[in-house]
PDB file of C-alpha atoms in Angstrom:
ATOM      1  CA  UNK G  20      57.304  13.052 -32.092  1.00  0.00           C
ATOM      2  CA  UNK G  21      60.582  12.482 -30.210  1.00  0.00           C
ATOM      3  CA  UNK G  22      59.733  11.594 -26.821  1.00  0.00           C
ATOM      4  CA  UNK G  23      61.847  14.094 -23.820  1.00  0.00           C
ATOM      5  CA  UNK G  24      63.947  12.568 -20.982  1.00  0.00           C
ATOM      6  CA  UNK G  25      62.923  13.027 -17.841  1.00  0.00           C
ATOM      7  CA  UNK G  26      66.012  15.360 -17.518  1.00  0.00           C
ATOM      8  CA  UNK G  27      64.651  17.803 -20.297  1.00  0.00           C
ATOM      9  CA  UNK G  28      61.246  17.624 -18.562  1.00  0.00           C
ATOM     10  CA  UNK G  29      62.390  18.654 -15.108  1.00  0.00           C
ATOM     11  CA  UNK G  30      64.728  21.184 -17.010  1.00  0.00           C
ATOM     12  CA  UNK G  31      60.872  22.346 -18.604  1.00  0.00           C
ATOM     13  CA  UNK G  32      59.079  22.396 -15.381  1.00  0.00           C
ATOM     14  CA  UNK G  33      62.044  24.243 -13.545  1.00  0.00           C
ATOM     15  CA  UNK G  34      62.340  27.027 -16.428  1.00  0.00           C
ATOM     16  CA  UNK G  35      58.497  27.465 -16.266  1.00  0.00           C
ATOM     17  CA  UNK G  36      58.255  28.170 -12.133  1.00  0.00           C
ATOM     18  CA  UNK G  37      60.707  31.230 -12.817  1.00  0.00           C
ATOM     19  CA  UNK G  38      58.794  33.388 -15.140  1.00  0.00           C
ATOM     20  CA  UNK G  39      57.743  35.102 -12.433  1.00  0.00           C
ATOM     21  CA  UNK G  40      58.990  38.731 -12.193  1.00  0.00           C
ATOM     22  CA  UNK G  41      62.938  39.397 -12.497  1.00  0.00           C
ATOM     23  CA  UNK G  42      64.001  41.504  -9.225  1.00  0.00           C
ATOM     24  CA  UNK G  43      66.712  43.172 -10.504  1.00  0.00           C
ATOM     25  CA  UNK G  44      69.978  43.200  -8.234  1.00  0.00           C
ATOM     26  CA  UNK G  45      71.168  46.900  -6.150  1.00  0.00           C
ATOM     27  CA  UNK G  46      74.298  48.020  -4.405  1.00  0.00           C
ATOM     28  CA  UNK G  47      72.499  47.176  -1.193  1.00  0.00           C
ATOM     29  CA  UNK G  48      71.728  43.574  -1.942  1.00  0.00           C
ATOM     30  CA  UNK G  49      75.245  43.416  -2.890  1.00  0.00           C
ATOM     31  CA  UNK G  50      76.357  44.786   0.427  1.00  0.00           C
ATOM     32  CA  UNK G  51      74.223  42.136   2.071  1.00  0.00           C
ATOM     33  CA  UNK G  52      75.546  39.275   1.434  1.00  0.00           C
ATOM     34  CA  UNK G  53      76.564  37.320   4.696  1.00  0.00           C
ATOM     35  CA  UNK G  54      79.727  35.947   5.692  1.00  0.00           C
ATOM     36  CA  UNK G  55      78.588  32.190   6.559  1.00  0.00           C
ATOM     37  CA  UNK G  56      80.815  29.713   8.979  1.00  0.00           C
ATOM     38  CA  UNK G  57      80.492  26.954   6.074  1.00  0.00           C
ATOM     39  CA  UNK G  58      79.946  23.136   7.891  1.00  0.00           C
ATOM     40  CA  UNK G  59      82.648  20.963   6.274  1.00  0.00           C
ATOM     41  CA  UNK G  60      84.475  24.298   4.560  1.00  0.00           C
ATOM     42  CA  UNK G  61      88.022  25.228   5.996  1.00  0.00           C
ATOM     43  CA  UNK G  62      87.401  29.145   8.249  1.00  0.00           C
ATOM     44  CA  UNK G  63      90.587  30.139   5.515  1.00  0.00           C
ATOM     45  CA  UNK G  64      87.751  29.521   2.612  1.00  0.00           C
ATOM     46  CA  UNK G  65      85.036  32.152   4.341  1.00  0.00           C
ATOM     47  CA  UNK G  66      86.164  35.908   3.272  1.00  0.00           C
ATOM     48  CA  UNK G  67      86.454  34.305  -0.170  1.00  0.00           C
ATOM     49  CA  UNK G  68      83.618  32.751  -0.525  1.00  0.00           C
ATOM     50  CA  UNK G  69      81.276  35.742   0.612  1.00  0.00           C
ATOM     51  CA  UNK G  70      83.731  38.226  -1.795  1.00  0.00           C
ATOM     52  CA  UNK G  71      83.070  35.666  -5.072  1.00  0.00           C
ATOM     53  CA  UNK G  72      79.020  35.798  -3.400  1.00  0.00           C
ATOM     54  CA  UNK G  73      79.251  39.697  -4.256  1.00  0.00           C
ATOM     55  CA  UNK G  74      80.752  39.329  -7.112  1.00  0.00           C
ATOM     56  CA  UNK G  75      78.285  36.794  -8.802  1.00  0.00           C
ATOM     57  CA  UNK G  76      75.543  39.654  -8.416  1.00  0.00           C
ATOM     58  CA  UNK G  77      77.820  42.534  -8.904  1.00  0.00           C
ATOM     59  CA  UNK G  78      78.666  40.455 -12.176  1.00  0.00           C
ATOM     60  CA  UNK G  79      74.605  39.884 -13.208  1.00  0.00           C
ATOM     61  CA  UNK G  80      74.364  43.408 -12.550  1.00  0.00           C
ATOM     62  CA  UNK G  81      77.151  45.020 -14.291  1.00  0.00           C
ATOM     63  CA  UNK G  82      77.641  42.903 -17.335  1.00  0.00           C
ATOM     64  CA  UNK G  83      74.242  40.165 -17.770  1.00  0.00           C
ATOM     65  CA  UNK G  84      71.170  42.332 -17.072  1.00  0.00           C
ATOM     66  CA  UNK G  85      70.718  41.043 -13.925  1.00  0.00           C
ATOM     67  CA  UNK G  86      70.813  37.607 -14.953  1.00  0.00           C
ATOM     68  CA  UNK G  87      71.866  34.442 -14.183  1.00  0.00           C
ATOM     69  CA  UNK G  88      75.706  33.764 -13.277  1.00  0.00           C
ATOM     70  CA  UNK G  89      77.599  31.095 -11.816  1.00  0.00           C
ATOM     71  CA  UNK G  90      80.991  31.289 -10.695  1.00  0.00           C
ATOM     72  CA  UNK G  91      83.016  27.866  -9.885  1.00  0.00           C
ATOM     73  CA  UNK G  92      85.964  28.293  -7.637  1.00  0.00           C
ATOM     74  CA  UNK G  93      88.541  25.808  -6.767  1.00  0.00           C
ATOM     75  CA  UNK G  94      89.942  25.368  -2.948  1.00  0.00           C
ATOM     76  CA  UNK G  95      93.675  24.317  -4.415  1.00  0.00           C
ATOM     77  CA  UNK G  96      93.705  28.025  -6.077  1.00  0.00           C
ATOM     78  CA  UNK G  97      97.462  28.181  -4.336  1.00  0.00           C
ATOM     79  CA  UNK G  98      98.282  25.305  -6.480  1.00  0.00           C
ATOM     80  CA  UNK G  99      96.516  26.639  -9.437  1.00  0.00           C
ATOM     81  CA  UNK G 100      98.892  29.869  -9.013  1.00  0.00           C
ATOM     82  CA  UNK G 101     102.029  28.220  -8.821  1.00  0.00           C
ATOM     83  CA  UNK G 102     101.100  26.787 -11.822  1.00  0.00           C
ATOM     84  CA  UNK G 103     100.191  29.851 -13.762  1.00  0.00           C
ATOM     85  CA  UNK G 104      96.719  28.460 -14.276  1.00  0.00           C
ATOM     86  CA  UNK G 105      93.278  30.141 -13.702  1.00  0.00           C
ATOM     87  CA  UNK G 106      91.248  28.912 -10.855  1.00  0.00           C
ATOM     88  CA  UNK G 107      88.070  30.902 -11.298  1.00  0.00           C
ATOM     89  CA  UNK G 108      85.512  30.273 -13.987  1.00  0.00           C
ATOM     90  CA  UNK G 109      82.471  32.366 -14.670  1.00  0.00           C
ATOM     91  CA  UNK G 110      79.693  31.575 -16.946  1.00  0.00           C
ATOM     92  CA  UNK G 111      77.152  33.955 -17.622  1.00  0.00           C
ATOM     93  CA  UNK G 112      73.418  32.928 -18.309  1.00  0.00           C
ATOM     94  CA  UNK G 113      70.013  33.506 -19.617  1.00  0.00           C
ATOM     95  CA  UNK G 114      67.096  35.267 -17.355  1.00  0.00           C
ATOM     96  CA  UNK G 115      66.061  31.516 -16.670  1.00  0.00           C
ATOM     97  CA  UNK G 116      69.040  29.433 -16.412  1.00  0.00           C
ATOM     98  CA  UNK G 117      72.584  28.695 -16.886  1.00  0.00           C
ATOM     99  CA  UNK G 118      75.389  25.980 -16.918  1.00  0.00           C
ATOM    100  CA  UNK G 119      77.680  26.400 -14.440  1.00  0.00           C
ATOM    101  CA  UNK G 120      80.302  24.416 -16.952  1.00  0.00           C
ATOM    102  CA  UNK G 121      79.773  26.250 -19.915  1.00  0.00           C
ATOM    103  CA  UNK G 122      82.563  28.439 -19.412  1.00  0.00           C
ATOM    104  CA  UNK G 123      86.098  26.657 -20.057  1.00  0.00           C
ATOM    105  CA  UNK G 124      88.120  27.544 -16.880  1.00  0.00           C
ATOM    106  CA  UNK G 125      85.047  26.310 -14.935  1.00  0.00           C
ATOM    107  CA  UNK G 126      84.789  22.286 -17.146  1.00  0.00           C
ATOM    108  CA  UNK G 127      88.441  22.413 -16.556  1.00  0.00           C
ATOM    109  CA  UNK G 128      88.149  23.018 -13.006  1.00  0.00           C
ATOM    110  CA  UNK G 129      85.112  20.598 -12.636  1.00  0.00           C
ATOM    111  CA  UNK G 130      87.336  18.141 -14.877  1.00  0.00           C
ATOM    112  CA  UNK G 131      90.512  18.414 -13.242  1.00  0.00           C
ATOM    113  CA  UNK G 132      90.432  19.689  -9.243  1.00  0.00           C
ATOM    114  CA  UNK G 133      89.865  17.874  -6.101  1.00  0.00           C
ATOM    115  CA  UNK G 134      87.672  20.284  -4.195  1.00  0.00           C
ATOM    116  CA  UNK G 135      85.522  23.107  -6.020  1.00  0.00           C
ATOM    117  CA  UNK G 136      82.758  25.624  -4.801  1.00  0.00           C
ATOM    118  CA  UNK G 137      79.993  26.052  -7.244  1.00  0.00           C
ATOM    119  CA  UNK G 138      78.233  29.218  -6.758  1.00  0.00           C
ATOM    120  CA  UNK G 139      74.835  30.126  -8.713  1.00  0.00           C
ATOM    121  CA  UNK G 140      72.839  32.973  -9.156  1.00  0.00           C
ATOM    122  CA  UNK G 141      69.238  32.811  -9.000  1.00  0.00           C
ATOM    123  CA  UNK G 142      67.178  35.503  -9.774  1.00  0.00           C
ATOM    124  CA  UNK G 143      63.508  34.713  -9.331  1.00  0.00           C
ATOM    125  CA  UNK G 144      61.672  35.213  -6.198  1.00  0.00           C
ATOM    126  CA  UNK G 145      59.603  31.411  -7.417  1.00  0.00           C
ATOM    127  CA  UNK G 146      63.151  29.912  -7.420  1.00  0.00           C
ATOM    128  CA  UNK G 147      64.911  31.527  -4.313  1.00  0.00           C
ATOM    129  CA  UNK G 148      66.321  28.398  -2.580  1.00  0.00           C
ATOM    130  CA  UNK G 149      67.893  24.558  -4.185  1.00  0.00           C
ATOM    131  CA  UNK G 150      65.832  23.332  -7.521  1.00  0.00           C
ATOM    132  CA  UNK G 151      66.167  19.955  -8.484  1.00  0.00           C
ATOM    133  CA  UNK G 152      68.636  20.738 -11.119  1.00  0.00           C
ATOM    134  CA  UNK G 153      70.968  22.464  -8.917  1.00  0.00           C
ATOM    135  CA  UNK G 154      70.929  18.993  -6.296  1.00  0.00           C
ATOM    136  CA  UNK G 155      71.752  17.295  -9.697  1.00  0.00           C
ATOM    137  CA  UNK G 156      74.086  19.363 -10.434  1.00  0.00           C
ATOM    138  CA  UNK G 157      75.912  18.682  -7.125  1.00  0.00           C
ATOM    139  CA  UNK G 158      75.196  14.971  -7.088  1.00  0.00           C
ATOM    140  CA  UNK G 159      76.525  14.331 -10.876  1.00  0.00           C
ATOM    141  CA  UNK G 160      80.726  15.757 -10.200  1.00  0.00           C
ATOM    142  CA  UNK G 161      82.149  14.897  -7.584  1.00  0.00           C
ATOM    143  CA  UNK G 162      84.709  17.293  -7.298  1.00  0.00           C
ATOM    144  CA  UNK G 163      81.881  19.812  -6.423  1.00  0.00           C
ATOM    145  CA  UNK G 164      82.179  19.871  -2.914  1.00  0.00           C
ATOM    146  CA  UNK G 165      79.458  22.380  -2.042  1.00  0.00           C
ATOM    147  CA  UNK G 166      77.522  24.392  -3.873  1.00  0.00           C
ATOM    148  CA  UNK G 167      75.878  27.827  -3.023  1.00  0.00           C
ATOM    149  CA  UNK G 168      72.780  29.882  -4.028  1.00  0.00           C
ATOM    150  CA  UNK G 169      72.554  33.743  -3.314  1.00  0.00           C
ATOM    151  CA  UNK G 170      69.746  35.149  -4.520  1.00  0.00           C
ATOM    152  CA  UNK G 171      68.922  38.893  -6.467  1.00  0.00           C
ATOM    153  CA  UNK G 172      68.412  39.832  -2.751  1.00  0.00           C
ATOM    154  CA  UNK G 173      71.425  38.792  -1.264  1.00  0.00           C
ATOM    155  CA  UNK G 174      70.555  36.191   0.732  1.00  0.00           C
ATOM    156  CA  UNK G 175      72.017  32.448   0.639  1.00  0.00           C
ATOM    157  CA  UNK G 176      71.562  28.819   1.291  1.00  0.00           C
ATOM    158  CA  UNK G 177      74.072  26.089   0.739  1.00  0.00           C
ATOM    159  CA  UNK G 178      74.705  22.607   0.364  1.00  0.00           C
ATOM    160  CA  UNK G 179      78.027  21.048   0.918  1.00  0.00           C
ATOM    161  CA  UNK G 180      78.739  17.181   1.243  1.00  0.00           C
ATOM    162  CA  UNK G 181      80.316  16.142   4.589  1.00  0.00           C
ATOM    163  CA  UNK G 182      82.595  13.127   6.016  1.00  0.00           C
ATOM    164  CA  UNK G 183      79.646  10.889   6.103  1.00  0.00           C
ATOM    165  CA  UNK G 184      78.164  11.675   2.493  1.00  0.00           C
ATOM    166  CA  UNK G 185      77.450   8.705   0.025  1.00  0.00           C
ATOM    167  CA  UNK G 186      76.814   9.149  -3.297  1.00  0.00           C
ATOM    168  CA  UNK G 187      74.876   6.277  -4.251  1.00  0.00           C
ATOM    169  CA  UNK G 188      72.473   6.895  -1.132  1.00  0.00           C
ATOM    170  CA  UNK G 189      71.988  10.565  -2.172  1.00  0.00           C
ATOM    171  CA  UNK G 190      70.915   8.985  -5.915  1.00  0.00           C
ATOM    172  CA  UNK G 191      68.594   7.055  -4.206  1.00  0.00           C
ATOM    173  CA  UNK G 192      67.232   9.897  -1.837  1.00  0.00           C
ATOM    174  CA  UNK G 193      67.207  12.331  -4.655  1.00  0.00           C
ATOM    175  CA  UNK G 194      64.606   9.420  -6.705  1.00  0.00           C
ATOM    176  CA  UNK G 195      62.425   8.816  -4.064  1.00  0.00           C
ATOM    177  CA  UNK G 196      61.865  12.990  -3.245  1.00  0.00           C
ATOM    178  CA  UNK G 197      61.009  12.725  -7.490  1.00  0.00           C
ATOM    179  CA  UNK G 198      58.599   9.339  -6.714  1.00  0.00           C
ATOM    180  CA  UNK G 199      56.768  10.470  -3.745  1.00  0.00           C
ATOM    181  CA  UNK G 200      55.920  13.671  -5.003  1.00  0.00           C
ATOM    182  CA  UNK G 201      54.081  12.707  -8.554  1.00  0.00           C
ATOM    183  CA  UNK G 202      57.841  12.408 -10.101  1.00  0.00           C
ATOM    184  CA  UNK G 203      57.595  15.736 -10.075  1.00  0.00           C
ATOM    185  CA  UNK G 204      55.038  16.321 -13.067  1.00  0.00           C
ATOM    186  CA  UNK G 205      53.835  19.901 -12.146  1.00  0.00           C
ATOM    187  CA  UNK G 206      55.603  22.854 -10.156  1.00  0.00           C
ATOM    188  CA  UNK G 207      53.823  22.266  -6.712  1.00  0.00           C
ATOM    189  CA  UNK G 208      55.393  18.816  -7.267  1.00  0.00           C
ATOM    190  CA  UNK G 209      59.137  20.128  -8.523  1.00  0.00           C
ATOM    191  CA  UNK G 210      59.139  22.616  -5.391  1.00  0.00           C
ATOM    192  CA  UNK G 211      57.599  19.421  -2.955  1.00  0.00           C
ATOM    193  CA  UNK G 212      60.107  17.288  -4.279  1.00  0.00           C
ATOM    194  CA  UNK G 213      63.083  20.090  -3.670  1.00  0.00           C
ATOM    195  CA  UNK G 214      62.484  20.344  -0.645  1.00  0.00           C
ATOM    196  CA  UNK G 215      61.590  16.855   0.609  1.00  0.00           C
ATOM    197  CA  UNK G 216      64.919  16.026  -0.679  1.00  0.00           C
ATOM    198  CA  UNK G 217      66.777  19.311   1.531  1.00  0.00           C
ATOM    199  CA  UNK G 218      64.489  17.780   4.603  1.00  0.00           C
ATOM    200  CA  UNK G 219      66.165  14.812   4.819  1.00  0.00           C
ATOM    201  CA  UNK G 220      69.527  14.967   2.899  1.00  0.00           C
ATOM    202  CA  UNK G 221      71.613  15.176   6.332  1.00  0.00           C
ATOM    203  CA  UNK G 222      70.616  11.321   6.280  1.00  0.00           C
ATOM    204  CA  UNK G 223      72.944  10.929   3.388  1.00  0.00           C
ATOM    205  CA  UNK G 224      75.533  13.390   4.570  1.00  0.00           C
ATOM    206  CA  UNK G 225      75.166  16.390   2.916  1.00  0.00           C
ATOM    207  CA  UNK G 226      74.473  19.498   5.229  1.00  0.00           C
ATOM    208  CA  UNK G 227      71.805  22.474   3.826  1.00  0.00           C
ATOM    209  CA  UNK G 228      71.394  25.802   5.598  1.00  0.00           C
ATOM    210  CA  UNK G 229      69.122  28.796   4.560  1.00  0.00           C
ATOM    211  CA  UNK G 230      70.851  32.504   5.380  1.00  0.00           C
TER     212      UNK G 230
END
């Protein structure tokens, strides 16, 4: 029997803590989403940010079940317009996951632009805030300058690399949360090792905040 990488085991673990109940989005979890002063985010960036927020649930709502969506966004979209190319991409997912890059627009915007938002939909109330896949996620392309989470409720938390943020140091922080928390083998683990990794990943400048 073929023997799973520890990639398609935390992909396992992470799909398992969100069978919980789906909460299926409203109008007035749209409405709620917040307009956040992002750390390390031009003020220009803020009105669109919270709109493309809205429209990941309004999307999940209207067109995937309430599902999971992710919408990736690049910060050169003047460019992208002068060039007559798209600078949007939305993939739509399963109840329990999806791949930001499976869309085209978004791998080409991954691919190709400097600075790109990432946001993701997660609709579990077991998975409200960063899993491990999303920090990979964020870690692995580095033209993903931040990426955001809104919830089925509305609400948001974010993490967006700064001045000061290393790459190789946020590998290594990102393997010891996994080590010192039983390399995350069950879901008390996965969710320990999440968060142990949000605790402390100002120390390899990234910058996380809850809404």
């Amino acid at each position: 029997m073929e023997q799973k990488s520890d990639g398609e085991n935390l992909k396992d673990l992470e799909m398992a803590k969100k069978r919980d109940h789906k909460i299926m989005i409203t109008d007035e979890a749209i409405k709620k989403v917040p307009r956040i002063a992002y750390k390390n985010i031009p003020e220009s960036e803020y009105n669109t940010i919270q709109e493309l927020a809205k429209n990941v649930l309004k999307i999940s709502k209207d067109e995937n079940n309430s599902n999971e969506v992710a919408i990736t966004y690049s910060m050169e979209s003047v460019e992208y317009i002068r060039k007559g190319e798209e600078y949007i991409g939305v993939a739509l997912g399963s109840e329990h996951e999806v791949d930001p890059i499976s869309n085209t627009t978004a791998y080409h915007l991954v691919s190709s632009a400097k600075s790109c938002i990432v946001i993701v939909l997660h609709n579990h109330p077991s998975l409200s805030d960063f899993s491990l896949s999303d920090v990979q996620f964020l870690l692995r392309y580095a033209s993903v300058k931040m990426m955001v989470v809104v919830t089925n409720l509305g609400s948001i938390s974010y993490l967006v690399k700064g001045k000061a943020y290393v790459y190789e140091k946020a590998v290594t922080l990102f393997n010891e949360a996994v080590n010192a928390n039983n390399e995350a083998r069950d879901l008390k683990d996965l969710q320990r090792a999440a968060d142990c990794f949000l605790k402390n990943c100002y120390k390899v400048g990234l910058d996380y905040d809850n809404r």
